[in-house]
Structure formats: structure tokens, C-alpha cells
CSV table of C-alpha atoms in Angstrom, one decimal:
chain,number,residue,atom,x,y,z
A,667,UNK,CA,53.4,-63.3,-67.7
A,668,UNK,CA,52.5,-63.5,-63.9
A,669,UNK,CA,55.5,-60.0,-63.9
A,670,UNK,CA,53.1,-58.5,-66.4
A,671,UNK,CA,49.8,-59.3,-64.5
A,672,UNK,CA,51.6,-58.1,-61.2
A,673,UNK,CA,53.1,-54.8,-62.8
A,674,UNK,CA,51.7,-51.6,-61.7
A,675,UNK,CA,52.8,-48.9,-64.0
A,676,UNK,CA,52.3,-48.2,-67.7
A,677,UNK,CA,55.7,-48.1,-68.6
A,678,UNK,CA,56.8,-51.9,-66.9
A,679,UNK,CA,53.4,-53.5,-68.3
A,680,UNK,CA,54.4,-52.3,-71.8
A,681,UNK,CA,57.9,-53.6,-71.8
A,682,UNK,CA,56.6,-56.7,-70.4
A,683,UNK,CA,54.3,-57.2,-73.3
A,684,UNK,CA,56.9,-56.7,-75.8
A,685,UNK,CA,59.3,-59.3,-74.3
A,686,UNK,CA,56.1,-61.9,-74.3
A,687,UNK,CA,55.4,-60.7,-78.1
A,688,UNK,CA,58.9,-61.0,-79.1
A,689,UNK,CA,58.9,-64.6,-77.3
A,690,UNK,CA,56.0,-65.7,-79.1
A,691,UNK,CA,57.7,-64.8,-82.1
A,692,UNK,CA,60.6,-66.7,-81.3
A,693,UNK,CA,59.0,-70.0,-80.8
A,694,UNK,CA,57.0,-69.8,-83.9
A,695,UNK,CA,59.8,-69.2,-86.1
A,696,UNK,CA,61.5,-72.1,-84.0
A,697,UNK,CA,58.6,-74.7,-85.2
A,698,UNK,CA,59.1,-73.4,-88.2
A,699,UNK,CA,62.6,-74.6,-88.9
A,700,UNK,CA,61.6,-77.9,-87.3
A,701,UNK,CA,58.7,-78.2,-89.5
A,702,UNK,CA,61.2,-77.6,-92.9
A,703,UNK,CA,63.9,-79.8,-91.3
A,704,UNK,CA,61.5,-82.8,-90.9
A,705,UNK,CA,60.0,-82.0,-94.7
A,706,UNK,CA,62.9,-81.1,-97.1
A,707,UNK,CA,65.5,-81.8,-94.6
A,708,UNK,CA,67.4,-77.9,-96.0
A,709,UNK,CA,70.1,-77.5,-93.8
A,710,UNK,CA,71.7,-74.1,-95.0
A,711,UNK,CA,68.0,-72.5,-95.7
A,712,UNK,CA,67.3,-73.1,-92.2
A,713,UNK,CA,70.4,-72.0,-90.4
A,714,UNK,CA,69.6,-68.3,-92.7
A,715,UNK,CA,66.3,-68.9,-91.1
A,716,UNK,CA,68.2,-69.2,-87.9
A,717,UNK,CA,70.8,-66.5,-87.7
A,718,UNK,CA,67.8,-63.8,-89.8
A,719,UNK,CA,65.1,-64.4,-87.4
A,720,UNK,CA,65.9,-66.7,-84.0
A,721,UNK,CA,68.6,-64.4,-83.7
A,722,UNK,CA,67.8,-61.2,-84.1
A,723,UNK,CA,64.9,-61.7,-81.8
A,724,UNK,CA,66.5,-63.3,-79.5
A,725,UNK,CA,68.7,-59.9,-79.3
A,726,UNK,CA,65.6,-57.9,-79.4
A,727,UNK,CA,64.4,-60.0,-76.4
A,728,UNK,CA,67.5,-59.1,-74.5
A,729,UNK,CA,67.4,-55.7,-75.1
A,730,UNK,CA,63.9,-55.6,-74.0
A,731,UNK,CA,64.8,-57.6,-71.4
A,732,UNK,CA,67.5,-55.3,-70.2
A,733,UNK,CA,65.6,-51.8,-70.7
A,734,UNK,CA,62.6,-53.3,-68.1
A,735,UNK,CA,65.5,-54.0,-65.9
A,736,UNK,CA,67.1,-50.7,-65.9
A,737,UNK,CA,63.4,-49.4,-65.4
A,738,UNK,CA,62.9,-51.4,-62.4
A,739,UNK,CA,66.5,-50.8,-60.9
A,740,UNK,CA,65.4,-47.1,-61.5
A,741,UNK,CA,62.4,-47.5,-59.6
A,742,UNK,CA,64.2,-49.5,-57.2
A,743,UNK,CA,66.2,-46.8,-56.2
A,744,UNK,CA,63.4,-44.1,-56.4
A,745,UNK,CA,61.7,-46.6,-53.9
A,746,UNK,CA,65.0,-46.6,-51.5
A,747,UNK,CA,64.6,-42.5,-51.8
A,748,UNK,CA,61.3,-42.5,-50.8
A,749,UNK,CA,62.2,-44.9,-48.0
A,750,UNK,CA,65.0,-43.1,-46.6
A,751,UNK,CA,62.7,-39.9,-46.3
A,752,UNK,CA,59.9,-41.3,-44.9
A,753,UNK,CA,62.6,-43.1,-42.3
A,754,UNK,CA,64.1,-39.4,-42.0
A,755,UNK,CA,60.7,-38.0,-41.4
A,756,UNK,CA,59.6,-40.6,-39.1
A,757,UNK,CA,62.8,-40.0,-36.5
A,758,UNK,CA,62.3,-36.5,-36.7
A,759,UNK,CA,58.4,-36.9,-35.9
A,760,UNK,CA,60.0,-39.3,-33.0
A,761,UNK,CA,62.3,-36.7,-31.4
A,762,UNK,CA,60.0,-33.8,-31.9
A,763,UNK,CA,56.9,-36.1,-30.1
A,764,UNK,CA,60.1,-36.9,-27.6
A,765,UNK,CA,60.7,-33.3,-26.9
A,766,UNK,CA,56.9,-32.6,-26.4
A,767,UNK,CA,57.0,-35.3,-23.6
A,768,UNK,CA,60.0,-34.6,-22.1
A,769,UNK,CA,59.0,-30.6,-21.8
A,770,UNK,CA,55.7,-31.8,-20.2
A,771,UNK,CA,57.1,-34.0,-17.9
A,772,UNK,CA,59.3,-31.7,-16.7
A,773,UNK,CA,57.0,-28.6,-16.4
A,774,UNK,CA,54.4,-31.4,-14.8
A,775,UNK,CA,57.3,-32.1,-12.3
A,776,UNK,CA,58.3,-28.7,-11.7
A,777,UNK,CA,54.7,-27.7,-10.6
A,778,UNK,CA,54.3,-30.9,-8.3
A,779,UNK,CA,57.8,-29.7,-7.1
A,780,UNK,CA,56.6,-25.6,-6.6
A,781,UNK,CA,53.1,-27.3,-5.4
A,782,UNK,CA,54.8,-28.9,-2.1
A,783,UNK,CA,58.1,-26.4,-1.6
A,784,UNK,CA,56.0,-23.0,-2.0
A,785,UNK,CA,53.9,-24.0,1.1
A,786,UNK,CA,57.1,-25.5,2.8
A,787,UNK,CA,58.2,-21.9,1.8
A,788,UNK,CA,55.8,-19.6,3.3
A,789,UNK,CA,55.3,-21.3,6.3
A,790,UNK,CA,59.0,-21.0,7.0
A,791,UNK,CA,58.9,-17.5,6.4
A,792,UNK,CA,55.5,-16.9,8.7
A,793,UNK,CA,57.9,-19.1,11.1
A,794,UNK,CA,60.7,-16.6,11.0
A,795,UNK,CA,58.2,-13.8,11.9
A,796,UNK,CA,56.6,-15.0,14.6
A,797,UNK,CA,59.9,-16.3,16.1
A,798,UNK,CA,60.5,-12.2,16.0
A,799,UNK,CA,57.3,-11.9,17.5
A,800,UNK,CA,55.0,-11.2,15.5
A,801,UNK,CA,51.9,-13.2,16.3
A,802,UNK,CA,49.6,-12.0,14.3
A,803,UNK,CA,50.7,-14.0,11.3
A,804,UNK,CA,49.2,-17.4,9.3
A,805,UNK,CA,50.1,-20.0,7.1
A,806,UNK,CA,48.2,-20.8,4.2
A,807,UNK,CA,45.1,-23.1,4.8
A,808,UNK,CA,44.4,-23.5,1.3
A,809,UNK,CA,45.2,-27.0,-0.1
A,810,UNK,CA,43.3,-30.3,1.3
A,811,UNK,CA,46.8,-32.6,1.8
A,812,UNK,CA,49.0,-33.3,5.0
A,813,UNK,CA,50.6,-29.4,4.4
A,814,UNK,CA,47.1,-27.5,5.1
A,815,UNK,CA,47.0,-29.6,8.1
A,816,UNK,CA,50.5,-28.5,9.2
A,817,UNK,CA,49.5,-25.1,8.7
A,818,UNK,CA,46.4,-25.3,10.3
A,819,UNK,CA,48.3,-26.6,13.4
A,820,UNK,CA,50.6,-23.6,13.1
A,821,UNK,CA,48.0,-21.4,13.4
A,822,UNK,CA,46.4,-22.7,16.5
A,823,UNK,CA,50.5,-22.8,17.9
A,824,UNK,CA,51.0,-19.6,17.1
A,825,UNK,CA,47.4,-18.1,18.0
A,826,UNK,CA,47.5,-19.8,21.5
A,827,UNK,CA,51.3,-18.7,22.1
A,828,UNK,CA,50.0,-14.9,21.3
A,829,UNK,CA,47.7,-15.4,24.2
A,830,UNK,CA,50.2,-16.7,26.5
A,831,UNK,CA,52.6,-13.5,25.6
A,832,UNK,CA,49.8,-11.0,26.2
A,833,UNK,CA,48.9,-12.8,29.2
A,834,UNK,CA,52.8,-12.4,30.1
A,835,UNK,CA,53.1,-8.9,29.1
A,836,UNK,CA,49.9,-7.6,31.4
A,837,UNK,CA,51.3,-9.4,34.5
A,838,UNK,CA,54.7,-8.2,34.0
A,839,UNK,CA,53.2,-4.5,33.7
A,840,UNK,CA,51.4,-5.4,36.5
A,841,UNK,CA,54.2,-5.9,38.5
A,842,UNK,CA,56.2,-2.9,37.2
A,843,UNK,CA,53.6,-0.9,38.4
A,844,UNK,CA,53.0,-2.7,41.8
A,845,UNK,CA,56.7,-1.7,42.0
A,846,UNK,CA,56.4,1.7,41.1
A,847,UNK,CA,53.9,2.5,43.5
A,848,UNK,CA,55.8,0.3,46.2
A,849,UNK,CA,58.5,2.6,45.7
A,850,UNK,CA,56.6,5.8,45.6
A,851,UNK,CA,55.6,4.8,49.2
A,852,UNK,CA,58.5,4.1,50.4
A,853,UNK,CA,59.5,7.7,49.6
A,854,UNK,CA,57.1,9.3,50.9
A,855,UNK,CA,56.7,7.0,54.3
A,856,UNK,CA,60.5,6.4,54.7
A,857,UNK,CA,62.0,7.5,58.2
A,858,UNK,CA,64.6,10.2,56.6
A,859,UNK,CA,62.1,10.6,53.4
A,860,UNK,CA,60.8,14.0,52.6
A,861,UNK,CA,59.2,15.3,49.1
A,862,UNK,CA,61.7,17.2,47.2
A,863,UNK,CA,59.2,20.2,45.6
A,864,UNK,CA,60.8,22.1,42.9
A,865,UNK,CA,59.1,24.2,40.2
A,866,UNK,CA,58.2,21.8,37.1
A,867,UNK,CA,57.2,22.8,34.2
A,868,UNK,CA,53.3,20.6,34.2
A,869,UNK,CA,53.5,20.6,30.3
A,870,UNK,CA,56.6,18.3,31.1
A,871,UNK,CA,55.4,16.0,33.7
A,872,UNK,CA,52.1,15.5,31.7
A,873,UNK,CA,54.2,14.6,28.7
A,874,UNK,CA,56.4,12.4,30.9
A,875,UNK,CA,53.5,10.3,31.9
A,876,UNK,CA,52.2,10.1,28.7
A,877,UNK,CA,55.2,8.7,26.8
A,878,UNK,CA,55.4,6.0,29.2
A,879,UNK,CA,51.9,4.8,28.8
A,880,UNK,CA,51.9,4.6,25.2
A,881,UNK,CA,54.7,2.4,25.5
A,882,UNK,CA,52.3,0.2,27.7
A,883,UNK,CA,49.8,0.5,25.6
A,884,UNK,CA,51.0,2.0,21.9
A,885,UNK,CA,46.8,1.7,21.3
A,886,UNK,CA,45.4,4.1,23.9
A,887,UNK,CA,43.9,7.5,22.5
A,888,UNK,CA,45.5,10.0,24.5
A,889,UNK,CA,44.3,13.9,24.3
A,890,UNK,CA,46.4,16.1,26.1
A,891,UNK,CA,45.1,20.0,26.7
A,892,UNK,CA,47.2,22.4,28.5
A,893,UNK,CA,46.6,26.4,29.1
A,894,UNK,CA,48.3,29.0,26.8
A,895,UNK,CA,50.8,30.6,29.6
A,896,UNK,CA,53.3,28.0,30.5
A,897,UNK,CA,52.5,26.9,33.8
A,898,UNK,CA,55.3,26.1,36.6
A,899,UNK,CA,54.3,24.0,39.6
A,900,UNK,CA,56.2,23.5,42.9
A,901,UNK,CA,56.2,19.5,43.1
A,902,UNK,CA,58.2,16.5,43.6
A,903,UNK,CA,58.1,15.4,39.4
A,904,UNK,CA,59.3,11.8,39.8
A,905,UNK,CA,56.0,11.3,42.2
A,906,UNK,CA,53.1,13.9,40.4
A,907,UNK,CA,54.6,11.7,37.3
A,908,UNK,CA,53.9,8.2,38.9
A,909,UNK,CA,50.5,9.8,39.4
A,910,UNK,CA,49.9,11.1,36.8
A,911,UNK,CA,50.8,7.5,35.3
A,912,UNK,CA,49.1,5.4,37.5
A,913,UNK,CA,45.8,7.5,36.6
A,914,UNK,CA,46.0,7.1,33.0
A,915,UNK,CA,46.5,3.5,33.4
A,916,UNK,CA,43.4,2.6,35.6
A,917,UNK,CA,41.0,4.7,32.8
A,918,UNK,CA,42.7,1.6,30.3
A,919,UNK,CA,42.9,-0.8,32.4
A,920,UNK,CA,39.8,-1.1,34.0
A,921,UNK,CA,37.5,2.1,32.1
A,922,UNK,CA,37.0,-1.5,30.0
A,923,UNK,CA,35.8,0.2,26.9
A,924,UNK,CA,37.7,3.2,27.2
A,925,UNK,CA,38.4,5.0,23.6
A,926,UNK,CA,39.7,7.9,24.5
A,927,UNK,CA,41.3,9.9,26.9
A,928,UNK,CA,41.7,13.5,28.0
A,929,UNK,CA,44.4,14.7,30.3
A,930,UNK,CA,44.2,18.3,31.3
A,931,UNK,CA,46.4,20.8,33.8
A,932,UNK,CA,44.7,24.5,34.4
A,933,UNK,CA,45.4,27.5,36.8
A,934,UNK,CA,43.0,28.1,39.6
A,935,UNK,CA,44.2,30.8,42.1
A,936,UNK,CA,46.3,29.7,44.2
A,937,UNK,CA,46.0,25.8,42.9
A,938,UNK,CA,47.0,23.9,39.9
A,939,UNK,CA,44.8,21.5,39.3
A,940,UNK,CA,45.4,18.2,37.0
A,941,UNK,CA,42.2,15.9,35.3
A,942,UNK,CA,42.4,12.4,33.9
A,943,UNK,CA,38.8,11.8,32.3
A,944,UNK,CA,38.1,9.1,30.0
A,945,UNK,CA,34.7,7.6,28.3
A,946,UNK,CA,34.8,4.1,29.5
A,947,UNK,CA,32.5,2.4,31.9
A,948,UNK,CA,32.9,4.8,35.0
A,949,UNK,CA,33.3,3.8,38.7
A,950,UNK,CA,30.5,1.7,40.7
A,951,UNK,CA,28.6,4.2,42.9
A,952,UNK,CA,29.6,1.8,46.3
A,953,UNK,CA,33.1,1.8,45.5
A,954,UNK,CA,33.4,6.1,45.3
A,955,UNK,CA,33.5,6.6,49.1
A,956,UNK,CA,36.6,5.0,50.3
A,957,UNK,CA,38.0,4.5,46.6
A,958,UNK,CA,41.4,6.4,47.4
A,959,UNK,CA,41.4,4.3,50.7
A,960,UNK,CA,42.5,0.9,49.0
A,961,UNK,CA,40.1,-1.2,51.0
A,962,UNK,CA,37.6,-2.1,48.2
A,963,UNK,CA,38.6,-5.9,46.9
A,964,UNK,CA,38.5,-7.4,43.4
A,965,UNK,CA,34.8,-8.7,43.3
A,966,UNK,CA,33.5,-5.0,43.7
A,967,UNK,CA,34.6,-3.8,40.3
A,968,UNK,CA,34.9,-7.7,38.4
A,969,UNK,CA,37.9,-9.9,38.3
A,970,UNK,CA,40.4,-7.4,37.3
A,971,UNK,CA,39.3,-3.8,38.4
A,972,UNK,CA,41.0,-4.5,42.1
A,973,UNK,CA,43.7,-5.9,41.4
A,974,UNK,CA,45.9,-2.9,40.9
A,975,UNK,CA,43.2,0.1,40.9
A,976,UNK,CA,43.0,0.2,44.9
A,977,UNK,CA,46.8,0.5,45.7
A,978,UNK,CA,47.1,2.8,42.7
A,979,UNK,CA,45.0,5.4,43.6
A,980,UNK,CA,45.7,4.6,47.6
A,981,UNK,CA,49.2,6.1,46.7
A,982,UNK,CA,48.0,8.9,44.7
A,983,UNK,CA,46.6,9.8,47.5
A,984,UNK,CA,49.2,9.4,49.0
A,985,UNK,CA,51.3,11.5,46.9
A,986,UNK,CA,49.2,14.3,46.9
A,987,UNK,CA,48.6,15.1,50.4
A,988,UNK,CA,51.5,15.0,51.0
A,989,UNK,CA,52.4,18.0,48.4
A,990,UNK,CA,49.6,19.2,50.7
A,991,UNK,CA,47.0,18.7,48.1
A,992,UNK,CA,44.0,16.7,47.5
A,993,UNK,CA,42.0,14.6,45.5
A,994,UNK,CA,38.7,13.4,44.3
A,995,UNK,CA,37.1,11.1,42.1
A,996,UNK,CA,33.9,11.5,40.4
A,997,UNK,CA,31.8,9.8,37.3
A,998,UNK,CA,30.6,11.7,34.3
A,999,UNK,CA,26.8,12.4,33.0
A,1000,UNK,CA,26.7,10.4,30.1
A,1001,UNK,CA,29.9,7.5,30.5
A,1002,UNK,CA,33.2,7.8,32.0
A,1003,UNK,CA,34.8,9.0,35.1
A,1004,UNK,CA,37.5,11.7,35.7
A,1005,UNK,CA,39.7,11.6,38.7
A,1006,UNK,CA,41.1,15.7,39.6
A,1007,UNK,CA,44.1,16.0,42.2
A,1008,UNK,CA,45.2,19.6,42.5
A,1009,UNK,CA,48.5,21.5,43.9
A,1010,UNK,CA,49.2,24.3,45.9
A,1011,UNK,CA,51.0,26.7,43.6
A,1012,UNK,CA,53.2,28.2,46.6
A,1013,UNK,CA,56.3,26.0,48.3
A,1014,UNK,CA,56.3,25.5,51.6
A,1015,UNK,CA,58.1,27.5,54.1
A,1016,UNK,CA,58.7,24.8,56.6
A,1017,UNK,CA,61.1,22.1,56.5
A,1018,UNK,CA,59.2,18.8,55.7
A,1019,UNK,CA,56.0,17.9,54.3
């Protein structure tokens, strides 16, 4: 009874209720044949009584009993099926959640990973370049941890080393063209020295001069204007060169916002005569007088316009007289100054300068 009262299905309660009816039945016919016994005391009535009906139910009881039994064992292994797949389908779910976390740890590792080697990265290859010398370069700035902090100290490295190389390159044209001129005079003054005047092609020399000082200075603006005819002038090249050279230089170096440049050679009767003219700042009106005489010092013109600009010109000067020439210099209505030298377009017929 307490199996039928806990049975779910149709099938099991049925079954169950047929094995409780056929026990009923069984124990009234058992009374029964104790009842006759105690009355009329029939021994072979009741044992027909016994084999007809105990016994017959009892089989029916049995088979009842074992039909319910195969219906549970059924269901017992329809249960174990059900089991097995909800097992099955609870290890895959577990290995496919598994996966999930294992792909997004590792892509959540592989960006922390790209998040502290790519800055690593770049700022080893912004290393590399300014090791070649390129100082115009930065690292990344960009994050807030201990890496923008490296980078900003980079910078500042690599910003304040930039200084100290253009600082070093300045001097050391400085002092190539202290040299220069230092040698220039010695050619001129030396005991034994005298100016070796050949025809030159001007187009040449200006060209010369010009090549070298973009090489100082790959930014200047350089115009060069020469006449149709080619133009052939008796002079010493090396020296109208370093003339030519050390003009061009003093309208960068010290024209201050120079932006362009104009270099010029024309024929004038029995003269060729050369221009420099730029659009800088021009020449202070008390330096002009004695401006080829190398006297005036560096406060006249600021901290830097004496440094080289007075020996410069002092051996252009130089130079030029002694191709028996001359030269002037003069500033220009609006901004700029132009310095002229000019040649005499026939050699000398003495020995000498």
C-alpha cells in the first residue's frame, strides 16, 4: 500500500492495485476455509477450496507481482539512460565552459603581454634611431604606468642630447671655418706666397661655394643667377671660393632670419663683379665703416654676429685686393644686406700681386 500511495505513473499504480485486490481476495477465501474447518470440520472440500482458489491467486499475485517488477526494472533502466545523458551532457557543458575560460584567459594574458612588450618595443626601435642620429624622434607618452614615465624621460634624453649635438656641430663649423680663413691668409701673407690667377669659369666657383654650404646648412635657400655668355675670370679659385663661402655663410649665420639667398656674377667692362644679398636683418649702421677691417667685437652685432663675421670678411678683403680688386658692403631698402666684391677681368703682367 504505501508502494501504491508513493507510485507516480498510471501504469505502476494500476498494477499495484491489482496485487492489493488479489491479496484481499486471498485472505477472505483463507477465513473462509477456517470458518468451514471450525464448523463441519470437511477436510477434502476445503483442500478443493484450497488448491481452486488460495492457489490460483496466489499465482495470479505472483504474476502480478512479477509484471510491476519488470515495469520498474524497465523504468529503472530508462532512469540510468536518462542519467548517463544528463552526466554526458553535463561534462560536455563543463569542457565547453572550460574552453570559454581558458580562451579568455589566454587572450586576457596575451594583451597584458602586448600591453607591456609593444611599448618595450617601440621605444627600442626610437632607441635604435636616435643611436643613428636621428634626434628628432619620441617614445610614446600615452599610458599612465612606470613605461610612460620611461618614455617621458627618453624624450627629455634624447631632446637635450639633440641640443648638445647642434651645439657641437656649430662650433665645429666654426672652427672649420676659422681654419679656412687662417689658411687663406696664410697664402696670401706667406713670405714665398703669391696668388695663382688662372681663367675660371665663375659659373664653377659660384657652384663650388654653394655645394659646400648646403652641406653646412642642407636648410638654406640658395638662388643662384648667372649671365647667358659663359663668363671666364682670371683668379686664384681656391681663394674667390673661400670667399665666396665665407659670404654666404655670414648672410645665415648672422642675417638671423635670413630665408633666402641670391648669389649673382655679371660682366661690367673691364670687371666681373660677384653679389651675395640676402633678406635677413641687415648690418648695424656703426659697424659698416670698418666692417672689412675686423676690429668691430661681438657685443656690436649680439652674442654671435662677431664671432666669426669680422675675420671673415677681414680676409675677404684680403683676398680681393690682392686679385687687385675691391669690395663693399651695403644694406638693402626694405631688409637685408648684400656684400659686392668685383675682379679685374685682365691678368696681370707683372710677377706678383
Amino acid at each position: 500500500r504505501e508502494l501504491y500511495e508513493s507510485a507516480d505513473a498510471d501504469y505502476a499504480r494500476n498494477c499495484l492495485n491489482g496485487i492489493l485486490k488479489s491479496l484481499n481476495s486471498l485472505e477472505d477465501r483463507v477465513e473462509e476455509i477456517e470458518t468451514d474447518a471450525l464448523v463441519s470440520g470437511s477436510y477434502d472440500t476445503n483442500m478443493e477450496r484450497l488448491d481452486m482458489n488460495i492457489r490460483i491467486l496466489t499465482e495470479l499475485i505472483q504474476e502480478q507481482i512479477q509484471r510491476y517488477i519488470y515495469y520498474e526494472a524497465t523504468n529503472l533502466q530508462a532512469l540510468r539512460e536518462e542519467i548517463r545523458k544528463d552526466v554526458v551532457n553535463v561534462l560536455q557543458m563543463s569542457v565547453v565552459v572550460y574552453a570559454f575560460i581558458l580562451t579568455g584567459a589566454l587572450l586576457i594574458s596575451r594583451k597584458i603581454t602586448l600591453d607591456i612588450t609593444q611599448p618595450i618595443q617601440r621605444l627600442c626601435e626610437v632607441t635604435k634611431q636616435a643611436g643613428k642620429g636621428d634626434f628628432a624622434v619620441r617614445a610614446s607618452e600615452d599610458s599612465n604606468n612606470e613605461l610612460a614615465v620611461l618614455g617621458s624621460s627618453f624624450n627629455q634624453m634624447v631632446e637635450e642630447i639633440g641640443k648638445l649635438v647642434e651645439d657641437i656641430r656649430e662650433e665645429a663649423q666654426w672652427l672649420i671655418q676659422i681654419v679656412e680663413n687662417l689658411l687663406s691668409v696664410t697664402r696670401i701673407h706667406g713670405e714665398s706666397a703669391r696668388i695663382n690667377k688662372q681663367e675660371e669659369l665663375a659659373e664653377e666657383i659660384i657652384g663650388s661655394a654653394v655645394l659646400k654650404i648646403e652641406k653646412r646648412y642642407p636648410e638654406a635657400q640658395i638662388m643662384v643667377e648667372l649671365p647667358d655668355d659663359v663668363l671666364l675670370v682670371p683668379m686664384d679659385g681656391i681663394l674667390i671660393e673661400q670667399v665666396l663661402v665665407n659670404l654666404l655663410e655670414n648672410s645665415i649665420r648672422h642675417g638671423k632670419n635670413t630665408s633666402r639667398i641670391v648669389i649673382r656674377v655679371r660682366e661690367e667692362v673691364d670687371r666681373a663683379v660677384f653679389e651675395v644679398e640676402d633678406d635677413g636683418m641687415g648690418i648695424q649702421e656703426n659697424i659698416l665703416p670698418g666692417i672689412f677691417e675686423g676690429k668691430h667685437s661681438p657685443q656690436e652685432g649680439g652674442s654671435d654676429s662677431g664671432r666669426n663675421m669680422g675675420i671673415g670678411l677681414s680676409v675677404c678683403m684680403s683676398i680681393v685686393k690682392a686679385h687687385r680688386g675691391n669690395m663693399k658692403a651695403e644694406n638693402i631698402d626694405g631688409g637685408g644686406a648684400r656684400m659686392t666684391f668685383w675682379l679685374p677681368m685682365e691678368e696681370e703682367q707683372a710677377d706678383g700681386h
